[in-house]
C-alpha positions in Angstrom: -19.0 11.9 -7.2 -22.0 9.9 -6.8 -23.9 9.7 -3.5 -23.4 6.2 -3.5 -19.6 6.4 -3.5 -19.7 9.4 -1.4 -20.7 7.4 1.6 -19.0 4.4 0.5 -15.9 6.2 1.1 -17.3 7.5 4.1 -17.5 4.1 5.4 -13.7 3.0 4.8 -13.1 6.6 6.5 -14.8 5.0 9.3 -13.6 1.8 9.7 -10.1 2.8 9.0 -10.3 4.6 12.5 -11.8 2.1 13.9 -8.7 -0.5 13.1 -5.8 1.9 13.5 -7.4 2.7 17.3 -7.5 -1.3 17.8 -11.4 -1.8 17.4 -13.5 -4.4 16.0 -14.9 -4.4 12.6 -17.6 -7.5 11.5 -16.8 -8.7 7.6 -18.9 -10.9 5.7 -17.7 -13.5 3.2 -19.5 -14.2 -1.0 -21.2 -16.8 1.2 -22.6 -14.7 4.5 -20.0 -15.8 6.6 -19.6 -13.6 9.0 -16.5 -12.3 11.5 -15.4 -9.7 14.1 -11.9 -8.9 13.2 -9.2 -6.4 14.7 -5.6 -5.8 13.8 -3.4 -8.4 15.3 -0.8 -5.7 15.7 -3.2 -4.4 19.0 -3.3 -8.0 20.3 -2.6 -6.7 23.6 -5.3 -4.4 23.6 -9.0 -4.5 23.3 -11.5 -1.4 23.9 -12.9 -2.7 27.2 -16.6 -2.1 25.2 -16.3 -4.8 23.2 -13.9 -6.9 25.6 -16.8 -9.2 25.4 -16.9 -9.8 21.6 -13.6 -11.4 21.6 -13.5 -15.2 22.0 -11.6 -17.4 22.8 -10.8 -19.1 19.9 -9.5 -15.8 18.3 -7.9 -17.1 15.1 -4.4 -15.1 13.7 -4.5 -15.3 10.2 -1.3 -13.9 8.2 -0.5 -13.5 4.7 0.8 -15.8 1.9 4.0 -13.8 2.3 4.1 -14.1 5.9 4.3 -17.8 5.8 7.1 -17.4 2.8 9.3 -15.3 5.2 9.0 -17.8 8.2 10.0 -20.4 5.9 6.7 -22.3 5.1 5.4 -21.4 2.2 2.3 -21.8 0.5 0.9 -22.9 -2.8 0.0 -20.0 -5.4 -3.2 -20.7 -5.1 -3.7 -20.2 -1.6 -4.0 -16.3 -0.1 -2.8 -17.2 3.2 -2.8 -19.3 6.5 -4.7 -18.8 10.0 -4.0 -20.7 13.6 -5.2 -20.4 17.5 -4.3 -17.1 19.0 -4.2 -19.2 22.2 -1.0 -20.9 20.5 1.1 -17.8 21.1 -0.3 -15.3 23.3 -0.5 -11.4 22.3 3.4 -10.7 23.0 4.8 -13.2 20.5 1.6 -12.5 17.9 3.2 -9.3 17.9 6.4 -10.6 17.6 5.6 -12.7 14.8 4.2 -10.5 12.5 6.5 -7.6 13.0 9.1 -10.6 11.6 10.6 -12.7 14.3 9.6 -16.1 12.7 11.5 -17.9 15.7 8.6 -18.0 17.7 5.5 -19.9 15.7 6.6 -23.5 17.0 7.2 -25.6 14.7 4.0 -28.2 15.4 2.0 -25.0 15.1 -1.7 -25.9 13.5 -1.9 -23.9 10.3 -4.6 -24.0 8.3 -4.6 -22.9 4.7 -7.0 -20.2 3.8 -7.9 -19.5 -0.1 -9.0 -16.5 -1.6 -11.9 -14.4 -0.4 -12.0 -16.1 2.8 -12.7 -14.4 6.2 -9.1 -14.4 7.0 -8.2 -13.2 3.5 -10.5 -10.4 3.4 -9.2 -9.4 6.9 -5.8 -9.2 6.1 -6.6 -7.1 2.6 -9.1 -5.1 4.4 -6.0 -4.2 7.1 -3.0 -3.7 4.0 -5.5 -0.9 2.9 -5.5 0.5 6.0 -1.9 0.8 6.1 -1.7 -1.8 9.1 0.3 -5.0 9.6 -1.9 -7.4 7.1 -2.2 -10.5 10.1 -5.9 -10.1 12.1 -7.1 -11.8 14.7 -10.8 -12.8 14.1 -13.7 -14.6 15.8 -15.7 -16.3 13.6 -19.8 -16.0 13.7 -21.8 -19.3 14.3 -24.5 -17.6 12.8 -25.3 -17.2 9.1 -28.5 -15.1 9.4 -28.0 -11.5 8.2 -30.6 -10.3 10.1 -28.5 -11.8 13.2 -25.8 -10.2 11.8 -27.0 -6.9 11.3 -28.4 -7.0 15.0 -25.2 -7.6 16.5 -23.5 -5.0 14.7 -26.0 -2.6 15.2 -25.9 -3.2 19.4 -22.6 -2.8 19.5 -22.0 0.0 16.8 -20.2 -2.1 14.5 -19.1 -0.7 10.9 -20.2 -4.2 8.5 -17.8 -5.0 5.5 -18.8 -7.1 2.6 -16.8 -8.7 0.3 -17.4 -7.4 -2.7 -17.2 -3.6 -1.1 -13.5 -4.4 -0.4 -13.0 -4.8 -4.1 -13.0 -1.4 -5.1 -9.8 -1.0 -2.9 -8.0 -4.4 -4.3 -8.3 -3.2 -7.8 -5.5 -1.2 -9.7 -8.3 0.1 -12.4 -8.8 3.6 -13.7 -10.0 5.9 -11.0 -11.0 9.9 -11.2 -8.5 12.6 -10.3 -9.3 16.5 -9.9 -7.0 18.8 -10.2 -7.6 21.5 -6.8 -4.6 23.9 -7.4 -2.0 25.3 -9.0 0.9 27.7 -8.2 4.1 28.7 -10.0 7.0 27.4 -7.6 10.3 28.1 -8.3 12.6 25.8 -7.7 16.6 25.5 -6.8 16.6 23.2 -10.4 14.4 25.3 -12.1 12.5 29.1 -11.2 10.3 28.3 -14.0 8.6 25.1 -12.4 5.1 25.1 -11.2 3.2 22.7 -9.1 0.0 20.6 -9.6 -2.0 19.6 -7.2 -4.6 16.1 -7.3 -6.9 14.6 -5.2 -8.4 11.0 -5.6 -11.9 11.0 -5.3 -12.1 8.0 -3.6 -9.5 8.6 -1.5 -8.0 11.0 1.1 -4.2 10.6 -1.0 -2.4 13.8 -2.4 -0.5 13.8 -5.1 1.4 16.7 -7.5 3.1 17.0 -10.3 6.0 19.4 -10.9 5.8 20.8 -14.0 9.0 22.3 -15.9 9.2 24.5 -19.1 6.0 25.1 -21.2 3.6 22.9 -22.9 4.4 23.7 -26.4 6.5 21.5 -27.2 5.0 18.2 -29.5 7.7 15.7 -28.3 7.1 13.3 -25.7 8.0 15.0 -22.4 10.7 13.3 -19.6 8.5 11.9 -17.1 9.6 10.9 -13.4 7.2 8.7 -11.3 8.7 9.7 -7.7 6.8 8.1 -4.7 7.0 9.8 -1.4 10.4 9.2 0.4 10.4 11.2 3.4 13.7 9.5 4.6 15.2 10.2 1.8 13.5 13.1 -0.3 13.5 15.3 2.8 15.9 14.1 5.5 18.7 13.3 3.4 18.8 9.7 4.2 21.9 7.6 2.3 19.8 4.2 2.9 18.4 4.6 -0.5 18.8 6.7 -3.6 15.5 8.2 -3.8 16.4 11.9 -2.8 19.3 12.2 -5.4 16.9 10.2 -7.9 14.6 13.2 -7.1 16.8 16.5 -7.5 18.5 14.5 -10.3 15.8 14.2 -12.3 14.4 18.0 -11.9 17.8 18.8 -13.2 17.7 16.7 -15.8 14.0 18.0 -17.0 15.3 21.8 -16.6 18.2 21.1 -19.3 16.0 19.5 -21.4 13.9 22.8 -21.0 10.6 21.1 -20.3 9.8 17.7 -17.9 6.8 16.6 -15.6 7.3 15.0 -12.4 4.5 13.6 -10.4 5.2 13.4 -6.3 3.0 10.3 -5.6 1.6 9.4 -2.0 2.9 5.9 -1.9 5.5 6.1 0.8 7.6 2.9 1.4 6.1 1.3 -2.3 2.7 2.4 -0.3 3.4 0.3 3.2 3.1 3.4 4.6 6.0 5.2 6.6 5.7 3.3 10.0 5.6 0.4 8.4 8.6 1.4 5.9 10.6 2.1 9.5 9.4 -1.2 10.9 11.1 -2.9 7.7 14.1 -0.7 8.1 14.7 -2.4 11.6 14.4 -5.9 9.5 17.3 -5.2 7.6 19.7 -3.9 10.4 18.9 -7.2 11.3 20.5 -8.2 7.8 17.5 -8.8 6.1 17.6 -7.0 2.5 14.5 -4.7 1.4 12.2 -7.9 -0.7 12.6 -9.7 2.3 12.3 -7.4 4.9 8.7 -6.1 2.9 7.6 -9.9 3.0 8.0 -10.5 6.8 5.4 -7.8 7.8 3.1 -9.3 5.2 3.2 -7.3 2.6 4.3 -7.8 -1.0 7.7 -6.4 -2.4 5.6 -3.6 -4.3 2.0 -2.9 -3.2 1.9 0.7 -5.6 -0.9 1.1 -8.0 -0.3 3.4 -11.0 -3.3 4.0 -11.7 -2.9 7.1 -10.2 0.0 8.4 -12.3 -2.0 7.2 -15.3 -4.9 9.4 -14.2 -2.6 12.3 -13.5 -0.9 12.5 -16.6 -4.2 12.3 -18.7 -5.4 15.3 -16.6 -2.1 16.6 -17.6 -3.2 15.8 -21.5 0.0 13.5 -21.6 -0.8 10.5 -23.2 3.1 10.0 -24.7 6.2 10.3 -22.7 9.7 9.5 -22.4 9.9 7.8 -18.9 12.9 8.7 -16.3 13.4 5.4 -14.8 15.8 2.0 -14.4 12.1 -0.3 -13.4 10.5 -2.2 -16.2 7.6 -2.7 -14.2 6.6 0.9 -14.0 6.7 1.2 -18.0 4.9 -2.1 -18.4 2.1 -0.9 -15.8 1.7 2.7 -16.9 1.2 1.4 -20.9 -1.8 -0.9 -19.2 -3.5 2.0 -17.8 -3.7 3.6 -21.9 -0.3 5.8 -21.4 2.9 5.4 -24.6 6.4 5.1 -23.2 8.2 5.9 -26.2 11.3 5.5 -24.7 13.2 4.7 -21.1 15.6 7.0 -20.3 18.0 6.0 -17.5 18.8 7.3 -13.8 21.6 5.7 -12.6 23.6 7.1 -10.0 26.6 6.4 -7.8 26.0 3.6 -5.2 27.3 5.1 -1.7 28.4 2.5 1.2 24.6 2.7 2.9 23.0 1.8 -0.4 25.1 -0.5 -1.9 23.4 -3.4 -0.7 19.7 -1.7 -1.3 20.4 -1.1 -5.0 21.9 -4.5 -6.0 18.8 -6.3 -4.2 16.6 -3.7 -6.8 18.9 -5.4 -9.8 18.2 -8.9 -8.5 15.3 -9.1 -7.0 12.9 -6.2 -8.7 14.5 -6.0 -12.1 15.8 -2.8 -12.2 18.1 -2.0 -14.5 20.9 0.1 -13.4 23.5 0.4 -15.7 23.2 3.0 -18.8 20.6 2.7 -21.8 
């Protein structure tokens, strides 16, 4: 790792903190634009510190799939929307963008908000921190860096440019290390033995559980598995993820060899508080796309780059992929990796799930009958 990307990461350590403990961070625009944003979902909070840096005209600014989920949406081309704070008030802010549409008024001023805007490059900045995407920022009157740079530095302020938040956005090839490896028997298989990976740039641990030797030429069965701590290790019947999981280990140990990779995306990588916060959605009888889309997210934020990294490290190029999503074949081939075939996992709907795994056949694409 270079120095240069050694404290780069350093820096998103830092103001990763910062935002998850409600504090300010300044972001600057292509243009040198400047802002002080915080996560909206702290709008009733702010460090008494900085209590000062917080205006009045404090703008929200939400996502493009916000404004889709409260029924207003946006042209493609837009990235999202921003309006007063003062119009709602820090209990219905929160409100609103943990998905209780029913209180943005209806003459609410929005104003549209394209692409590498302030308002967009706060709400990316927060998804990467694994925070409600909607921040409330106060604009900077002044343009002068050196201005800039002397605010931030009296009141300790981490500063964010633009183009630094792009090496987050981006699902491009990354560097893995391998740091250890054990044999671990498993109940499927006493011959299995784990992998573990670090990202460089990144604090994320993944694995792979690797089954039989490496002899073999053929493509081996792959499984992509993201963290599911519902339902890999409690047992939960709200989706099918734990019996995808044990089925799929089973399925590689009578096929004598298999790789499966245990990737840290929980919730398609919303994190697991904010996986729980779209669980509560749908008891309210919204369905998983939907319930994803009123926090602000998209229906899928993974990257596989990741998996694509792994399995080089792995020296699979080639491999016979365990799954019923397109999208995962079609986005591990662009990162350099040969699906030669899809093999299937489909397995019996239960009463809980029922609902979950036809909204994956609709909505997502999934494919859930046999080959």
């Amino acid at each position: 790792m270079s120095q240069q990307h050694f404290y780069s990461e350093l820096k998103f350590d830092r103001i990763f903190m910062i935002l998850r403990r409600g504090g300010l961070v300044m972001i600057r625009d292509e243009r040198g634009n400047a802002g002080l944003i915080r996560a909206a979902e702290f709008a009733d909070f702010t460090p008494e510190a900085l209590a000062g840096l917080v205006q009045e005209n404090e703008l929200l600014c939400l996502t493009s799939r916000h404004m889709q989920a409260f029924g207003r949406a946006l042209p493609d081309h837009l990235a999202g929307c921003s309006l007063p704070a003062s119009t709602l008030g820090s209990a219905k802010i929160i409100a609103l963008i943990l998905g209780d549409g029913s209180v943005l008024p209806a003459t609410a001023s929005l104003l549209a908000e394209r692409s590498g805007s302030l308002p967009d490059i706060a709400c990316r900045l927060l998804k990467a921190a694994r925070l409600i995407p909607a921040a409330l920022l106060t604009r900077l009157t002044h343009n002068d860096s050196q201005q800039q740079q002397h605010l931030a530095e009296n009141y300790q302020l981490p500063v964010l440019d633009a183009h630094e938040l792009a090496q987050l956005d981006n699902d491009t090839e990354i560097e893995m290390t391998s740091t250890a490896s054990a044999h671990l028997p498993l109940i499927a298989s006493d011959e299995a033995r784990i992998v573990m990976f670090r990202e460089k740039n990144d604090r994320s641990e993944h694995f792979a559980v690797i089954i039989g030797g490496d002899g073999d030429s053929a493509p081996p069965l792959v499984r992509l598995h993201s963290q599911c701590v519902t339902g890999d290790v409690l047992g939960s019947l709200k989706c099918d993820c734990g019996p995808q999981l044990h089925t799929a280990l089973s399925m590689m140990r009578d096929e004598g060899q298999g790789i499966l990779l245990y990737l840290a995306q929980e919730g398609r990588d919303i994190g697991l508080l904010n996986k729980i916060r779209a669980y509560a959605l749908q008891d309210k009888g919204l369905d998983t796309v939907d319930a994803n889309h009123s926090l602000g997210f998209e229906t899928d934020e993974r990257q596989f780059a990741p998996a694509a990294a792994m399995l080089r490290a792995l020296n699979c190029t080639r491999v016979r992929l365990l799954t019923n999503n397109p999208d995962k074949i079609a986005r591990l081939e662009a990162h350099g990796i040969t699906v030669q075939k899809r093999v299937p996992l489909t397995l019996p709907a239960n009463p809980h799930n029922a609902d979950y795994l036809q909204t994956k056949a609709q909505r997502s694409g999934h494919l859930l009958g046999s080959e």
